[in-house]
Amino acid sequence: MNHQHEEALLNSWQERQEFAEKMQPLLGKLHRDSAVEITLYGRPLLGANSIDIIKAHRSVRLHTGEKLRLRESWPLLDVMSRMKLAPAQIDLGKLAYNYHYGDAAKGRDVETYLRDELADILDRDDDHAPQDVVLYGFGRIGRLLARLLIERHGKNNKLRLRAIVVRGGKEGDLEKRASLLRRDSVHGPFNGSITIDHERNALKANGAYIQVIYANSPAEVDYQQYGINNAIVIDNTGMWRDRDGLSQHLQSKGAKKVLLTAPGKGDIKNIVHGVNHADIEATDYILSAASCTTNAITPVLKALDEHYGIENGHVETVHSYTNDQNLIDNFHKAERRGRAAPLNMVITETGAAKAVAKAYPKLAGKLTGNAIRVPTPNVSLAILNLNLGKGTDRDEINEFLRKTALFSDLQHQIDYTASTELVSSDLVGSRFASVVDSQATIVAGDRATLYVWYDNEFGYSCQVMRVVQDMAGQPVPTFPASKKVG
């Protein structure tokens, strides 16, 4: 490589860095002032550093075959930052690509193009009232939900984390709770500042004031004494899964609705966002967000069934160990789960295959399922062995799933990778319900085997947040709008 080429390479990199650094404050401004979240071909840019922004732009070529340069997306972001926009999720990458390489521009300048594309949220006031949210329980899912709620904290974000309810109350408890939120062995450090208010039993995190309430049951809690009203209570303890048990939350003063972060029993609606969230009604006071595995597999199964038809199939989940297992051999009421989780692969059962039908009834009775718990702390894999209604081939089914992940109504649930080097730890922190591993796809006529990864903690928590937004009557529109994939 000659000196001239080296110099050009360095100048190109420096240009990208400069544009990325210019983008960072605008991404923050859009979020703070308008509750607008910017993505780039599905990759979230909220809180991204300059290298993350550059890498996100580089990934566009994998989807389009063409580069998207930062100098091409910058003018669109610059114009958007000066617009009055209602809350939304806007894919800057797709808008910029369509403007520069598609036929979307049609002679329009950037501002006219964006005013047309974003007309539904342009110059609109967000008249939603702030929604109080309470976390009942503060375990793995509870703390990740806290992170997700806090990262969105701002004057125009209408979901407000007001309190967490935990057992305990002994000396040093607040410090322990703060430390567990501040540091996480799997997901890394909390992105921000956390301080403790001992006098009022509260945590302060990135401008959010979070009351810590000690109680052994919902009957002991009066949220109104803390100024909390009409709250959505997210029960992530799993102690109650039926309507009678969860109804206890509605007896607490200041609570209005309950969302369970586990499969609900009886007549409770199990919601997998992207699949059956339209079933949420204003009169639904108790809902379930189903399980992590159900959220991972149902969107992919729905897409495949609608396009190919699914005659029947088997789902095997290779699942990271959880708190329900023992670190070393000890008594456990369930078979095999008493054996040491970090040392063994443990065959166990899963209800996820049957639970799919609660969110997508067309597959009722068509799926069987089982699970193997493995010695990893997070990220799981679902293997879908399916008999389809018509024949296909590997390339065709992969291309269908790639387009589904990019452009369909399931684009927030399904991600897609063509990497030949991907392993489970690469997907820690994925905000998608599932990630289709296209390189592992096997197809023989009307038989298909698909490998679907999922961050069973963080990806699931993102799905829970989407359900909370709909329960609050605050769904977030996506731009550009999705399109039918076929």
CSV table of C-alpha atoms in Angstrom, one decimal:
chain,number,residue,atom,x,y,z
A,1,MET,CA,0.0,0.0,0.0
A,2,ASN,CA,1.6,3.3,-1.1
A,3,HIS,CA,1.6,6.5,1.0
A,4,GLN,CA,-1.1,8.2,-1.1
A,5,HIS,CA,-3.5,5.3,-0.5
A,6,GLU,CA,-2.8,5.2,3.2
A,7,GLU,CA,-3.5,9.0,3.4
A,8,ALA,CA,-6.8,8.6,1.5
A,9,LEU,CA,-7.8,5.8,3.9
A,10,LEU,CA,-7.0,7.8,6.9
A,11,ASN,CA,-8.9,10.9,5.6
A,12,SER,CA,-11.9,8.7,4.8
A,13,TRP,CA,-12.0,7.3,8.3
A,14,GLN,CA,-11.6,10.8,9.9
A,15,GLU,CA,-14.5,12.1,7.8
A,16,ARG,CA,-16.7,9.3,9.0
A,17,GLN,CA,-15.7,10.0,12.6
A,18,GLU,CA,-16.5,13.7,12.3
A,19,PHE,CA,-19.9,13.0,10.9
A,20,ALA,CA,-20.6,10.4,13.6
A,21,GLU,CA,-19.6,12.9,16.3
A,22,LYS,CA,-21.9,15.5,14.7
A,23,MET,CA,-24.7,13.0,14.8
A,24,GLN,CA,-24.5,12.1,18.4
A,25,PRO,CA,-26.0,15.3,19.9
A,26,LEU,CA,-28.8,15.3,17.3
A,27,LEU,CA,-29.7,11.8,18.2
A,28,GLY,CA,-29.9,12.8,21.8
A,29,LYS,CA,-31.9,16.0,21.0
A,30,LEU,CA,-34.5,14.1,19.0
A,31,HIS,CA,-35.0,11.7,21.8
A,32,ARG,CA,-35.1,14.2,24.6
A,33,ASP,CA,-37.2,16.8,22.8
A,34,SER,CA,-39.6,14.7,20.8
A,35,ALA,CA,-39.2,11.1,22.1
A,36,VAL,CA,-38.1,10.1,18.6
A,37,GLU,CA,-35.8,7.1,18.5
A,38,ILE,CA,-33.5,6.8,15.5
A,39,THR,CA,-32.5,3.4,14.1
A,40,LEU,CA,-30.4,2.5,11.0
A,41,TYR,CA,-31.7,-0.6,9.3
A,42,GLY,CA,-33.0,-1.8,12.6
A,43,ARG,CA,-29.9,-1.0,14.7
A,44,PRO,CA,-30.8,1.4,17.5
A,45,LEU,CA,-28.7,4.5,17.7
A,46,LEU,CA,-29.9,5.8,21.0
A,47,GLY,CA,-26.8,6.2,23.2
A,48,ALA,CA,-24.5,5.0,20.4
A,49,ASN,CA,-20.9,6.1,20.4
A,50,SER,CA,-19.2,7.3,17.2
A,51,ILE,CA,-17.8,3.8,16.4
A,52,ASP,CA,-21.3,2.2,16.8
A,53,ILE,CA,-22.7,4.8,14.3
A,54,ILE,CA,-20.0,4.0,11.8
A,55,LYS,CA,-20.4,0.3,12.2
A,56,ALA,CA,-24.2,0.6,11.7
A,57,HIS,CA,-23.6,2.4,8.4
A,58,ARG,CA,-21.2,-0.2,7.3
A,59,SER,CA,-23.8,-2.9,7.9
A,60,VAL,CA,-26.2,-1.4,5.4
A,61,ARG,CA,-24.2,-3.0,2.5
A,62,LEU,CA,-25.1,-6.4,3.9
A,63,HIS,CA,-28.8,-5.6,3.3
A,64,THR,CA,-28.7,-3.5,0.2
A,65,GLY,CA,-25.4,-4.4,-1.6
A,66,GLU,CA,-24.6,-0.6,-1.6
A,67,LYS,CA,-22.8,1.5,0.8
A,68,LEU,CA,-24.6,4.2,2.8
A,69,ARG,CA,-22.1,6.9,3.7
A,70,LEU,CA,-22.4,9.0,6.8
A,71,ARG,CA,-22.3,12.1,4.6
A,72,GLU,CA,-25.4,10.8,2.9
A,73,SER,CA,-27.5,10.2,6.0
A,74,TRP,CA,-26.2,13.3,7.9
A,75,PRO,CA,-28.4,15.9,5.9
A,76,LEU,CA,-31.5,13.9,6.7
A,77,LEU,CA,-30.7,13.7,10.4
A,78,ASP,CA,-29.8,17.4,10.4
A,79,VAL,CA,-33.2,18.4,8.9
A,80,MET,CA,-35.1,16.1,11.2
A,81,SER,CA,-33.5,17.6,14.3
A,82,ARG,CA,-35.1,21.0,13.4
A,83,MET,CA,-38.6,19.5,12.8
A,84,LYS,CA,-41.4,19.3,15.3
A,85,LEU,CA,-42.2,15.6,15.5
A,86,ALA,CA,-44.5,13.4,17.6
A,87,PRO,CA,-43.0,10.3,19.2
A,88,ALA,CA,-41.9,7.7,16.7
A,89,GLN,CA,-39.2,5.3,15.7
A,90,ILE,CA,-37.6,6.5,12.5
A,91,ASP,CA,-35.1,4.4,10.4
A,92,LEU,CA,-32.7,6.9,9.2
A,93,GLY,CA,-30.9,4.3,7.1
A,94,LYS,CA,-33.9,3.3,5.1
A,95,LEU,CA,-35.0,6.9,4.5
A,96,ALA,CA,-31.5,7.9,3.4
A,97,TYR,CA,-31.0,4.9,1.2
A,98,ASN,CA,-34.4,5.4,-0.5
A,99,TYR,CA,-33.6,9.1,-1.0
A,100,HIS,CA,-30.1,8.6,-2.5
A,101,TYR,CA,-30.5,5.2,-4.3
A,102,GLY,CA,-34.2,4.5,-4.7
A,103,ASP,CA,-36.8,6.4,-6.6
A,104,ALA,CA,-38.2,8.0,-3.5
A,105,ALA,CA,-36.6,11.5,-4.0
A,106,LYS,CA,-38.4,12.2,-7.3
A,107,GLY,CA,-36.7,15.6,-7.6
A,108,ARG,CA,-37.5,16.7,-4.0
A,109,ASP,CA,-34.9,18.3,-1.8
A,110,VAL,CA,-34.2,16.6,1.6
A,111,GLU,CA,-36.6,18.8,3.6
A,112,THR,CA,-39.5,18.3,1.2
A,113,TYR,CA,-38.8,14.6,1.1
A,114,LEU,CA,-38.9,14.2,4.8
A,115,ARG,CA,-41.9,16.4,5.3
A,116,ASP,CA,-43.8,14.1,2.9
A,117,GLU,CA,-42.4,10.9,4.5
A,118,LEU,CA,-43.1,12.0,8.1
A,119,ALA,CA,-46.3,13.8,7.4
A,120,ASP,CA,-48.2,11.7,10.0
A,121,ILE,CA,-46.1,12.9,12.9
A,122,LEU,CA,-45.0,16.3,11.6
A,123,ASP,CA,-46.1,19.4,13.5
A,124,ARG,CA,-48.2,17.2,15.8
A,125,ASP,CA,-48.4,17.7,19.6
A,126,ASP,CA,-48.2,14.6,21.7
A,127,ASP,CA,-51.3,14.8,23.9
A,128,HIS,CA,-50.7,11.6,25.8
A,129,ALA,CA,-50.7,12.0,29.6
A,130,PRO,CA,-47.6,10.7,31.4
A,131,GLN,CA,-48.1,7.0,32.5
A,132,ASP,CA,-46.8,5.9,35.9
A,133,VAL,CA,-45.0,2.5,35.8
A,134,VAL,CA,-44.2,0.3,38.8
A,135,LEU,CA,-41.9,-2.7,38.8
A,136,TYR,CA,-43.1,-5.4,41.2
A,137,GLY,CA,-40.0,-7.4,41.8
A,138,PHE,CA,-36.4,-6.4,40.9
A,139,GLY,CA,-34.8,-9.6,39.5
A,140,ARG,CA,-33.2,-10.2,36.1
A,141,ILE,CA,-36.1,-8.9,34.0
A,142,GLY,CA,-37.1,-6.2,36.5
A,143,ARG,CA,-33.6,-4.6,36.4
A,144,LEU,CA,-33.4,-4.7,32.6
A,145,LEU,CA,-36.9,-3.1,32.4
A,146,ALA,CA,-35.6,-0.5,34.7
A,147,ARG,CA,-32.7,0.2,32.4
A,148,LEU,CA,-35.0,0.4,29.4
A,149,LEU,CA,-37.4,2.8,31.2
A,150,ILE,CA,-34.6,5.0,32.5
A,151,GLU,CA,-32.7,5.2,29.1
A,152,ARG,CA,-35.9,6.7,27.7
A,153,HIS,CA,-36.3,9.2,30.6
A,154,GLY,CA,-37.0,12.7,29.4
A,155,LYS,CA,-39.6,15.4,29.6
A,156,ASN,CA,-41.4,14.1,26.5
A,157,ASN,CA,-41.2,10.5,27.3
A,158,LYS,CA,-44.5,9.5,28.7
A,159,LEU,CA,-43.6,6.2,30.4
A,160,ARG,CA,-42.3,7.1,33.9
A,161,LEU,CA,-40.7,4.5,36.2
A,162,ARG,CA,-42.0,5.7,39.6
A,163,ALA,CA,-41.3,2.8,41.9
A,164,ILE,CA,-40.0,-0.7,42.5
A,165,VAL,CA,-41.6,-3.1,45.1
A,166,VAL,CA,-39.3,-5.6,46.8
A,167,ARG,CA,-39.1,-7.7,49.9
A,168,GLY,CA,-36.6,-6.8,52.5
A,169,GLY,CA,-35.9,-3.5,54.0
A,170,LYS,CA,-32.9,-4.4,56.2
A,171,GLU,CA,-29.9,-2.1,56.6
A,172,GLY,CA,-27.9,-1.9,53.4
A,173,ASP,CA,-30.7,-3.0,51.2
A,174,LEU,CA,-30.8,0.2,49.1
A,175,GLU,CA,-27.1,-0.1,48.4
A,176,LYS,CA,-27.5,-3.7,47.3
A,177,ARG,CA,-30.4,-2.7,44.9
A,178,ALA,CA,-28.5,0.2,43.5
A,179,SER,CA,-25.4,-2.0,43.0
A,180,LEU,CA,-27.3,-4.6,41.1
A,181,LEU,CA,-28.8,-2.0,38.8
A,182,ARG,CA,-25.4,-0.3,38.4
A,183,ARG,CA,-23.4,-3.5,37.5
A,184,ASP,CA,-24.4,-6.6,35.6
A,185,SER,CA,-22.2,-9.6,34.9
A,186,VAL,CA,-23.9,-10.3,31.6
A,187,HIS,CA,-25.1,-6.9,30.3
A,188,GLY,CA,-22.4,-4.7,31.6
A,189,PRO,CA,-22.5,-1.4,33.5
A,190,PHE,CA,-25.5,0.8,33.7
A,191,ASN,CA,-25.2,3.7,31.3
A,192,GLY,CA,-25.5,6.7,33.6
A,193,SER,CA,-25.5,7.8,37.2
A,194,ILE,CA,-27.2,6.2,40.2
A,195,THR,CA,-27.4,7.7,43.6
A,196,ILE,CA,-29.3,6.8,46.8
A,197,ASP,CA,-31.8,8.9,48.8
A,198,HIS,CA,-31.7,7.2,52.2
A,199,GLU,CA,-34.1,9.7,53.8
A,200,ARG,CA,-36.9,8.9,51.4
A,201,ASN,CA,-36.0,5.3,50.5
A,202,ALA,CA,-35.4,6.0,46.8
A,203,LEU,CA,-32.9,5.7,43.9
A,204,LYS,CA,-32.1,8.5,41.6
A,205,ALA,CA,-30.9,7.5,38.1
A,206,ASN,CA,-30.3,9.8,35.2
A,207,GLY,CA,-32.9,12.3,36.4
A,208,ALA,CA,-35.5,9.6,37.3
A,209,TYR,CA,-36.7,9.5,40.9
A,210,ILE,CA,-37.6,5.8,41.8
A,211,GLN,CA,-39.3,5.1,45.0
A,212,VAL,CA,-38.3,1.8,46.7
A,213,ILE,CA,-41.3,0.2,48.4
A,214,TYR,CA,-40.8,-2.7,50.8
A,215,ALA,CA,-43.8,-5.1,50.9
A,216,ASN,CA,-44.5,-8.8,51.1
A,217,SER,CA,-47.7,-8.7,49.1
A,218,PRO,CA,-49.7,-6.2,47.0
A,219,ALA,CA,-52.1,-5.8,49.9
A,220,GLU,CA,-49.5,-3.9,51.9
A,221,VAL,CA,-48.9,-1.3,49.1
A,222,ASP,CA,-50.5,2.2,48.8
A,223,TYR,CA,-49.0,3.8,45.7
A,224,GLN,CA,-51.0,7.0,46.1
A,225,GLN,CA,-49.1,8.0,49.2
A,226,TYR,CA,-46.1,8.4,46.9
A,227,GLY,CA,-48.1,10.4,44.3
A,228,ILE,CA,-48.4,7.4,42.0
A,229,ASN,CA,-51.8,7.1,40.2
A,230,ASN,CA,-53.3,4.8,37.6
A,231,ALA,CA,-50.1,2.9,37.4
A,232,ILE,CA,-49.2,-0.1,35.2
A,233,VAL,CA,-47.7,-2.6,37.6
A,234,ILE,CA,-45.3,-5.0,35.9
A,235,ASP,CA,-45.1,-8.2,37.9
A,236,ASN,CA,-41.8,-9.9,37.2
A,237,THR,CA,-41.9,-12.1,40.2
A,238,GLY,CA,-43.9,-14.9,38.6
A,239,MET,CA,-45.5,-15.6,42.0
A,240,TRP,CA,-49.0,-15.4,40.5
A,241,ARG,CA,-50.0,-16.4,37.0
A,242,ASP,CA,-53.7,-16.5,37.1
A,243,ARG,CA,-56.4,-13.8,37.2
A,244,ASP,CA,-57.2,-14.3,40.9
A,245,GLY,CA,-53.6,-14.0,42.0
A,246,LEU,CA,-52.7,-11.0,39.8
A,247,SER,CA,-55.9,-9.2,40.7
A,248,GLN,CA,-54.4,-8.6,44.1
A,249,HIS,CA,-52.4,-5.8,42.4
A,250,LEU,CA,-55.5,-4.0,41.4
A,251,GLN,CA,-56.5,-3.7,45.1
A,252,SER,CA,-53.4,-1.5,45.7
A,253,LYS,CA,-54.4,2.2,45.8
A,254,GLY,CA,-53.0,3.8,42.7
A,255,ALA,CA,-52.7,0.7,40.5
A,256,LYS,CA,-54.8,0.4,37.4
A,257,LYS,CA,-53.4,-2.4,35.2
A,258,VAL,CA,-51.1,-5.4,35.6
A,259,LEU,CA,-48.7,-7.0,33.2
A,260,LEU,CA,-47.1,-10.4,34.0
A,261,THR,CA,-43.7,-11.2,32.6
A,262,ALA,CA,-44.4,-14.9,32.4
A,263,PRO,CA,-47.0,-17.1,30.7
A,264,GLY,CA,-50.4,-16.3,32.0
A,265,LYS,CA,-52.9,-19.1,32.9
A,266,GLY,CA,-56.6,-19.4,32.3
A,267,ASP,CA,-58.3,-16.7,30.3
A,268,ILE,CA,-55.4,-14.1,30.6
A,269,LYS,CA,-54.4,-12.9,27.1
A,270,ASN,CA,-50.8,-13.8,26.3
A,271,ILE,CA,-49.4,-11.0,24.2
A,272,VAL,CA,-46.5,-11.5,21.8
A,273,HIS,CA,-45.9,-8.0,20.4
A,274,GLY,CA,-45.9,-7.9,16.6
A,275,VAL,CA,-48.2,-11.0,16.5
A,276,ASN,CA,-51.3,-10.3,18.5
A,277,HIS,CA,-50.8,-6.9,20.2
A,278,ALA,CA,-53.9,-5.7,18.3
A,279,ASP,CA,-55.9,-7.8,20.8
A,280,ILE,CA,-55.0,-5.4,23.6
A,281,GLU,CA,-58.1,-3.5,24.6
A,282,ALA,CA,-58.5,-0.5,26.9
A,283,THR,CA,-60.5,-2.7,29.2
A,284,ASP,CA,-57.8,-5.3,29.6
A,285,TYR,CA,-56.6,-4.7,33.2
A,286,ILE,CA,-54.5,-7.9,33.4
A,287,LEU,CA,-52.3,-9.2,30.6
A,288,SER,CA,-49.3,-11.5,30.1
A,289,ALA,CA,-46.3,-10.9,28.0
A,290,ALA,CA,-45.9,-14.7,27.6
A,291,SER,CA,-42.4,-16.2,27.9
A,292,CYS,CA,-39.0,-15.3,26.3
A,293,THR,CA,-39.1,-18.4,24.1
A,294,THR,CA,-42.7,-17.9,23.0
A,295,ASN,CA,-41.7,-14.3,22.0
A,296,ALA,CA,-38.7,-15.6,20.1
A,297,ILE,CA,-40.4,-18.3,18.0
A,298,THR,CA,-44.0,-17.0,17.4
A,299,PRO,CA,-43.1,-14.1,15.1
A,300,VAL,CA,-40.9,-16.4,12.9
A,301,LEU,CA,-43.6,-19.1,12.9
A,302,LYS,CA,-46.3,-16.6,12.0
A,303,ALA,CA,-44.3,-15.2,9.1
A,304,LEU,CA,-43.5,-18.7,7.8
A,305,ASP,CA,-47.1,-20.0,8.2
A,306,GLU,CA,-48.6,-17.0,6.4
A,307,HIS,CA,-46.2,-17.4,3.5
A,308,TYR,CA,-45.7,-21.2,3.2
A,309,GLY,CA,-48.1,-22.8,5.6
A,310,ILE,CA,-47.0,-25.0,8.5
A,311,GLU,CA,-48.4,-28.5,8.6
A,312,ASN,CA,-46.7,-29.4,11.9
A,313,GLY,CA,-43.3,-29.3,13.6
A,314,HIS,CA,-41.1,-29.6,16.7
A,315,VAL,CA,-39.4,-26.8,18.6
A,316,GLU,CA,-36.2,-27.6,20.6
A,317,THR,CA,-34.9,-24.8,22.7
A,318,VAL,CA,-31.2,-24.8,23.8
A,319,HIS,CA,-31.7,-22.4,26.8
A,320,SER,CA,-29.3,-20.7,29.1
A,321,TYR,CA,-29.7,-21.7,32.7
A,322,THR,CA,-31.8,-19.5,35.0
A,323,ASN,CA,-32.4,-18.7,38.7
A,324,ASP,CA,-34.8,-21.6,38.8
A,325,GLN,CA,-31.9,-24.0,38.7
A,326,ASN,CA,-29.3,-24.8,41.3
A,327,LEU,CA,-25.6,-23.7,41.2
A,328,ILE,CA,-24.6,-27.1,42.7
A,329,ASP,CA,-26.6,-30.3,43.1
A,330,ASN,CA,-29.4,-29.8,45.6
A,331,PHE,CA,-33.1,-30.6,46.0
A,332,HIS,CA,-35.4,-29.3,43.4
A,333,LYS,CA,-39.1,-30.2,43.0
A,334,ALA,CA,-38.7,-30.5,39.2
A,335,GLU,CA,-37.0,-33.5,37.5
A,336,ARG,CA,-33.3,-33.0,36.7
A,337,ARG,CA,-33.3,-29.3,37.5
A,338,GLY,CA,-31.7,-30.0,40.9
A,339,ARG,CA,-28.4,-30.8,39.2
A,340,ALA,CA,-25.7,-28.1,39.0
A,341,ALA,CA,-26.6,-25.7,36.2
A,342,PRO,CA,-23.1,-24.5,35.4
A,343,LEU,CA,-21.8,-28.1,34.9
A,344,ASN,CA,-24.6,-29.9,33.1
A,345,MET,CA,-26.8,-29.9,30.0
A,346,VAL,CA,-30.2,-30.6,31.5
A,347,ILE,CA,-33.2,-31.9,29.5
A,348,THR,CA,-36.4,-30.3,30.7
A,349,GLU,CA,-39.8,-29.4,29.4
A,350,THR,CA,-41.0,-26.1,27.9
A,351,GLY,CA,-44.5,-25.0,27.3
A,352,ALA,CA,-43.5,-22.6,24.6
A,353,ALA,CA,-44.6,-24.7,21.7
A,354,LYS,CA,-48.1,-25.1,23.0
A,355,ALA,CA,-48.1,-21.4,24.2
A,356,VAL,CA,-47.6,-20.3,20.6
A,357,ALA,CA,-51.3,-21.0,20.0
A,358,LYS,CA,-52.4,-18.5,22.6
A,359,ALA,CA,-50.8,-15.7,20.5
A,360,TYR,CA,-51.3,-17.3,17.1
A,361,PRO,CA,-54.2,-19.8,17.2
A,362,LYS,CA,-53.7,-21.1,13.7
A,363,LEU,CA,-50.9,-23.3,15.0
A,364,ALA,CA,-52.9,-24.9,17.8
A,365,GLY,CA,-52.1,-28.6,18.1
A,366,LYS,CA,-49.4,-28.5,15.4
A,367,LEU,CA,-46.3,-28.1,17.4
A,368,THR,CA,-44.4,-30.1,20.0
A,369,GLY,CA,-41.5,-28.8,22.1
A,370,ASN,CA,-38.8,-29.6,24.6
A,371,ALA,CA,-35.8,-27.8,26.1
A,372,ILE,CA,-32.2,-28.4,27.0
A,373,ARG,CA,-30.7,-26.1,29.7
A,374,VAL,CA,-27.0,-25.4,29.0
A,375,PRO,CA,-24.2,-23.9,31.0
A,376,THR,CA,-24.3,-20.4,29.7
A,377,PRO,CA,-25.9,-17.4,31.6
A,378,ASN,CA,-27.7,-15.8,28.7
A,379,VAL,CA,-28.7,-16.0,25.1
A,380,SER,CA,-30.6,-19.1,23.9
A,381,LEU,CA,-31.3,-20.9,20.6
A,382,ALA,CA,-34.6,-22.3,19.2
A,383,ILE,CA,-34.4,-25.0,16.6
A,384,LEU,CA,-37.5,-25.1,14.5
A,385,ASN,CA,-38.1,-28.4,12.6
A,386,LEU,CA,-41.1,-27.7,10.4
A,387,ASN,CA,-43.1,-29.5,7.7
A,388,LEU,CA,-44.3,-26.7,5.4
A,389,GLY,CA,-47.4,-26.6,3.2
A,390,LYS,CA,-45.3,-26.2,0.1
A,391,GLY,CA,-41.7,-26.9,-1.1
A,392,THR,CA,-39.0,-24.3,-1.1
A,393,ASP,CA,-35.2,-24.1,-0.9
A,394,ARG,CA,-32.6,-22.6,1.4
A,395,ASP,CA,-31.9,-19.4,-0.5
A,396,GLU,CA,-35.6,-18.6,-1.0
A,397,ILE,CA,-36.6,-19.1,2.6
A,398,ASN,CA,-33.6,-17.1,3.8
A,399,GLU,CA,-34.4,-14.3,1.4
A,400,PHE,CA,-38.0,-14.2,2.6
A,401,LEU,CA,-36.9,-14.0,6.2
A,402,ARG,CA,-34.3,-11.3,5.4
A,403,LYS,CA,-37.0,-9.2,3.9
A,404,THR,CA,-39.4,-10.0,6.7
A,405,ALA,CA,-36.8,-8.8,9.2
A,406,LEU,CA,-36.1,-5.5,7.3
A,407,PHE,CA,-39.5,-4.4,6.0
A,408,SER,CA,-42.5,-6.2,7.5
A,409,ASP,CA,-44.7,-5.6,10.5
A,410,LEU,CA,-42.4,-8.0,12.3
A,411,GLN,CA,-39.2,-5.9,11.7
A,412,HIS,CA,-39.0,-5.0,15.5
A,413,GLN,CA,-39.3,-8.7,16.5
A,414,ILE,CA,-37.2,-10.5,13.9
A,415,ASP,CA,-33.5,-9.8,13.1
A,416,TYR,CA,-31.4,-11.7,10.5
A,417,THR,CA,-27.8,-12.5,10.3
A,418,ALA,CA,-25.6,-13.9,7.5
A,419,SER,CA,-22.5,-14.2,9.6
A,420,THR,CA,-20.6,-17.5,9.5
A,421,GLU,CA,-18.8,-16.7,12.7
A,422,LEU,CA,-21.7,-15.8,15.0
A,423,VAL,CA,-21.9,-17.4,18.5
A,424,SER,CA,-24.3,-16.9,21.4
A,425,SER,CA,-22.3,-14.2,23.3
A,426,ASP,CA,-22.3,-12.0,20.2
A,427,LEU,CA,-26.1,-11.5,20.8
A,428,VAL,CA,-26.0,-10.3,24.4
A,429,GLY,CA,-28.0,-7.1,24.3
A,430,SER,CA,-30.0,-7.8,21.2
A,431,ARG,CA,-33.2,-5.8,21.2
A,432,PHE,CA,-35.0,-8.2,18.9
A,433,ALA,CA,-37.2,-11.0,20.1
A,434,SER,CA,-35.2,-13.4,17.8
A,435,VAL,CA,-32.4,-13.5,15.3
A,436,VAL,CA,-32.6,-15.8,12.3
A,437,ASP,CA,-29.2,-17.5,11.7
A,438,SER,CA,-29.4,-17.9,7.9
A,439,GLN,CA,-26.1,-19.8,7.6
A,440,ALA,CA,-27.6,-22.7,9.6
A,441,THR,CA,-30.8,-23.0,7.6
A,442,ILE,CA,-31.5,-26.5,6.2
A,443,VAL,CA,-34.3,-27.1,3.6
A,444,ALA,CA,-35.3,-30.3,1.8
A,445,GLY,CA,-38.4,-29.8,-0.2
A,446,ASP,CA,-41.2,-29.1,2.2
A,447,ARG,CA,-39.1,-29.7,5.3
A,448,ALA,CA,-37.2,-26.9,6.9
A,449,THR,CA,-35.0,-26.6,9.9
A,450,LEU,CA,-34.3,-23.0,11.2
A,451,TYR,CA,-32.0,-21.8,13.9
A,452,VAL,CA,-33.3,-18.8,15.8
A,453,TRP,CA,-31.2,-17.1,18.5
A,454,TYR,CA,-32.6,-14.9,21.2
A,455,ASP,CA,-31.3,-12.9,24.2
A,456,ASN,CA,-33.8,-14.5,26.6
A,457,GLU,CA,-33.3,-11.5,29.0
A,458,PHE,CA,-32.8,-8.3,27.1
A,459,GLY,CA,-34.7,-9.1,23.9
A,460,TYR,CA,-37.6,-10.3,25.9
A,461,SER,CA,-37.5,-7.2,28.1
A,462,CYS,CA,-37.8,-5.1,24.9
A,463,GLN,CA,-40.9,-7.0,23.9
A,464,VAL,CA,-42.4,-6.4,27.4
A,465,MET,CA,-41.7,-2.7,26.9
A,466,ARG,CA,-43.6,-2.7,23.6
A,467,VAL,CA,-46.6,-4.3,25.4
A,468,VAL,CA,-46.5,-1.7,28.1
A,469,GLN,CA,-46.6,1.1,25.5
A,470,ASP,CA,-49.7,-0.4,24.0
A,471,MET,CA,-51.3,-0.9,27.4
A,472,ALA,CA,-50.7,2.8,28.1
A,473,GLY,CA,-52.4,3.7,24.9
A,474,GLN,CA,-49.1,5.1,23.6
A,475,PRO,CA,-48.1,2.9,20.6
A,476,VAL,CA,-45.0,4.1,18.7
A,477,PRO,CA,-45.4,4.4,14.9
A,478,THR,CA,-42.5,3.3,12.7
A,479,PHE,CA,-41.1,5.2,9.6
A,480,PRO,CA,-40.8,4.3,6.8
A,481,ALA,CA,-44.0,2.2,7.1
A,482,SER,CA,-43.7,-1.5,6.9
A,483,LYS,CA,-44.7,-3.3,3.7
A,484,LYS,CA,-46.0,-6.8,2.9
A,485,VAL,CA,-43.3,-9.3,2.2
A,486,GLY,CA,-44.1,-12.1,-0.2
